[in-house]
Amino acid sequence: MSKYNVNKFKQITVALNTPFDQKGNVDLEAARKVVDYFCNKGIKQMYVCGSTGEGFLLDTEERMAVTEAVVSQAAGRMNIIVHVGCPDTRHSALLAEHACKTGADAISAVPCVYYRMGEESVYAHWTAITEAADLPFFIYNIPQLTGFQLSMGLFNRMLKNERVAGLKCSSDPVKDIMKFKTAGGKDFLIFNGSDSQFIAGRLMGAEGGIGGTYGAMPELYLKMDELIKREEWKKAHQVQEQVNQFVSRLSSFPSMYGAVKSIISLDGCKIGNPRLPFLPVSLDDPELILLYHDIRNAIEETKIL
């Protein structure tokens, strides 16, 4: 059972798209501006250097620099959860220790990637990360990318670790959320990970969400969260339908990360292109411009809900 109170983390959590300059270098000044941009939209929590943040395309020093910039800029305004997962345990633990010293609010990690590790290896990997930092640790289960499906046996072992405070559940089906929440108990936090199943995940027991498309339309996710808390599920369903159409359209571009970054840039917060091999999406693309305006119109329309 976790020793931490997770109530402050029950938030709509934007997964930060790491900004790059025209030469492809991490743009720390732009990262600070992104923090302000989302703060002004009402976001109170960010997930840094994860999949959306192109964390596996950054070296260790870059990840540390992004963490430092974001944590310092967000101080007192946002919770910052730092994804510290690396292919190896040593660097993961190093990033966890650094996040703690920097002042992050929590850490998170996927299992080891590329190599198909067994449960004992993943248990050792996650345990070493928790030992490196006295912070709430959120397991990140995303088998479609890692090739590792979190079993109930391993999950129950991890629950005995007092620093394990929650789980980001991006696996299919959505009923996995209920399974993990039931085992974890009322004080264990589940983040919904599938953007297109946001309200379904909340019905199954998730009390927050972290997503890769939140950055393109944070207002719509905040609206769904508001409607769910008011138990106005039909209205939440209405917003989810719009969100799902936008997720599909974002996914139709050469890279979703490139499309989300370009939507954010069109909205006045310039964050550059993704790092190769993720492909850029031109700000002049007519389909992107149309999508941007459709998102803005939907945000205006749903304000009255």
CSV table of C-alpha atoms in Angstrom, one decimal, residues 51-190:
chain,number,residue,atom,x,y,z
A,51,SER,CA,6.1,8.8,-25.4
A,52,THR,CA,4.4,12.0,-26.5
A,53,GLY,CA,7.5,13.9,-25.2
A,54,GLU,CA,9.7,11.8,-27.5
A,55,GLY,CA,11.6,10.8,-24.4
A,56,PHE,CA,13.2,7.8,-26.0
A,57,LEU,CA,14.6,10.1,-28.7
A,58,LEU,CA,16.3,12.3,-26.1
A,59,ASP,CA,19.6,11.6,-24.5
A,60,THR,CA,19.9,11.6,-20.7
A,61,GLU,CA,21.3,15.1,-20.5
A,62,GLU,CA,18.4,16.4,-22.6
A,63,ARG,CA,15.8,14.7,-20.5
A,64,MET,CA,17.4,16.2,-17.4
A,65,ALA,CA,17.4,19.7,-18.9
A,66,VAL,CA,13.8,19.5,-20.0
A,67,THR,CA,12.8,18.3,-16.5
A,68,GLU,CA,14.6,21.2,-14.9
A,69,ALA,CA,13.1,23.8,-17.2
A,70,VAL,CA,9.6,22.5,-16.8
A,71,VAL,CA,9.7,21.9,-13.0
A,72,SER,CA,11.1,25.4,-12.3
A,73,GLN,CA,8.6,27.1,-14.6
A,74,ALA,CA,5.6,25.2,-13.2
A,75,ALA,CA,6.6,25.7,-9.6
A,76,GLY,CA,3.5,26.3,-7.5
A,77,ARG,CA,1.1,26.1,-10.5
A,78,MET,CA,1.3,22.5,-11.8
A,79,ASN,CA,2.2,19.0,-10.7
A,80,ILE,CA,4.9,17.6,-12.8
A,81,ILE,CA,5.2,13.8,-13.4
A,82,VAL,CA,8.5,12.8,-15.0
A,83,HIS,CA,8.7,9.7,-17.1
A,84,VAL,CA,12.1,8.2,-16.4
A,85,GLY,CA,11.9,4.9,-18.3
A,86,CYS,CA,14.9,4.0,-20.4
A,87,PRO,CA,16.0,0.7,-22.1
A,88,ASP,CA,18.3,0.1,-19.1
A,89,THR,CA,17.7,0.3,-15.4
A,90,ARG,CA,20.8,2.3,-14.6
A,91,HIS,CA,19.8,5.4,-16.5
A,92,SER,CA,16.2,5.0,-15.4
A,93,ALA,CA,17.3,5.2,-11.8
A,94,LEU,CA,19.6,8.1,-12.5
A,95,LEU,CA,16.7,10.1,-14.1
A,96,ALA,CA,14.5,9.2,-11.1
A,97,GLU,CA,17.1,10.5,-8.7
A,98,HIS,CA,17.5,13.6,-10.8
A,99,ALA,CA,13.7,14.2,-10.9
A,100,CYS,CA,13.5,14.0,-7.1
A,101,LYS,CA,16.4,16.5,-6.6
A,102,THR,CA,14.9,18.8,-9.2
A,103,GLY,CA,11.6,19.0,-7.3
A,104,ALA,CA,9.2,16.9,-9.5
A,105,ASP,CA,6.0,15.7,-7.9
A,106,ALA,CA,6.1,12.1,-9.1
A,107,ILE,CA,7.9,9.7,-11.5
A,108,SER,CA,6.7,7.1,-13.9
A,109,ALA,CA,8.2,4.4,-16.2
A,110,VAL,CA,7.3,1.8,-18.8
A,111,PRO,CA,9.0,-1.6,-18.6
A,112,CYS,CA,12.3,-2.1,-20.3
A,113,VAL,CA,11.9,-1.5,-24.0
A,114,TYR,CA,13.1,-3.3,-27.2
A,115,TYR,CA,14.2,-6.4,-25.4
A,116,ARG,CA,11.4,-8.6,-24.4
A,117,MET,CA,12.0,-9.0,-20.7
A,118,GLY,CA,10.3,-11.4,-18.3
A,119,GLU,CA,8.3,-10.4,-15.2
A,120,GLU,CA,11.2,-10.9,-12.9
A,121,SER,CA,13.4,-8.4,-14.9
A,122,VAL,CA,10.6,-5.9,-15.0
A,123,TYR,CA,10.0,-6.2,-11.3
A,124,ALA,CA,13.7,-5.6,-10.7
A,125,HIS,CA,13.7,-2.7,-13.1
A,126,TRP,CA,10.7,-0.9,-11.5
A,127,THR,CA,11.9,-1.6,-8.0
A,128,ALA,CA,15.3,-0.1,-8.6
A,129,ILE,CA,13.6,3.1,-10.0
A,130,THR,CA,11.4,3.4,-6.9
A,131,GLU,CA,14.5,2.9,-4.7
A,132,ALA,CA,16.3,5.8,-6.4
A,133,ALA,CA,13.7,8.4,-5.5
A,134,ASP,CA,11.3,9.0,-2.6
A,135,LEU,CA,8.5,10.1,-4.9
A,136,PRO,CA,5.1,8.6,-5.9
A,137,PHE,CA,5.8,6.1,-8.7
A,138,PHE,CA,3.2,5.5,-11.4
A,139,ILE,CA,3.5,2.3,-13.4
A,140,TYR,CA,3.0,2.8,-17.1
A,141,ASN,CA,1.3,-0.1,-18.8
A,142,ILE,CA,1.3,0.3,-22.6
A,143,PRO,CA,1.7,-3.2,-24.1
A,144,GLN,CA,1.0,-2.1,-27.7
A,145,LEU,CA,4.4,-0.2,-27.6
A,146,THR,CA,6.5,-2.1,-25.1
A,147,GLY,CA,5.3,-5.7,-25.9
A,148,PHE,CA,4.9,-6.3,-22.2
A,149,GLN,CA,1.4,-6.8,-20.7
A,150,LEU,CA,1.3,-6.2,-16.9
A,151,SER,CA,-0.1,-9.3,-15.3
A,152,MET,CA,-2.1,-9.4,-12.1
A,153,GLY,CA,0.7,-11.4,-10.4
A,154,LEU,CA,3.3,-8.7,-11.1
A,155,PHE,CA,0.9,-5.9,-10.3
A,156,ASN,CA,0.1,-7.4,-6.9
A,157,ARG,CA,3.8,-7.7,-6.2
A,158,MET,CA,4.3,-4.1,-7.0
A,159,LEU,CA,1.4,-3.0,-4.8
A,160,LYS,CA,3.5,-4.2,-1.8
A,161,ASN,CA,6.0,-1.3,-2.6
A,162,GLU,CA,4.9,1.7,-0.6
A,163,ARG,CA,6.2,4.1,-3.3
A,164,VAL,CA,4.0,2.6,-6.0
A,165,ALA,CA,1.0,5.0,-6.0
A,166,GLY,CA,-0.8,4.4,-9.2
A,167,LEU,CA,-0.9,3.2,-12.8
A,168,LYS,CA,-1.3,4.8,-16.2
A,169,CYS,CA,-3.4,2.2,-18.0
A,170,SER,CA,-3.2,2.4,-21.8
A,171,SER,CA,-3.9,-1.2,-22.5
A,172,ASP,CA,-6.9,-2.6,-24.3
A,173,PRO,CA,-9.6,-3.5,-23.4
A,174,VAL,CA,-10.8,-0.6,-21.1
A,175,LYS,CA,-12.0,-3.2,-18.6
A,176,ASP,CA,-8.3,-3.5,-17.5
A,177,ILE,CA,-8.8,-0.3,-15.6
A,178,MET,CA,-11.5,-1.8,-13.5
A,179,LYS,CA,-9.3,-4.9,-12.9
A,180,PHE,CA,-6.3,-2.9,-11.7
A,181,LYS,CA,-8.5,-0.4,-9.7
A,182,THR,CA,-10.3,-3.2,-7.9
A,183,ALA,CA,-6.9,-4.8,-6.9
A,184,GLY,CA,-5.3,-1.5,-6.0
A,185,GLY,CA,-8.1,-0.2,-3.8
A,186,LYS,CA,-9.7,3.2,-3.3
A,187,ASP,CA,-6.4,5.0,-2.5
A,188,PHE,CA,-4.6,3.7,-5.6
A,189,LEU,CA,-4.8,6.1,-8.6
A,190,ILE,CA,-5.5,4.9,-12.1
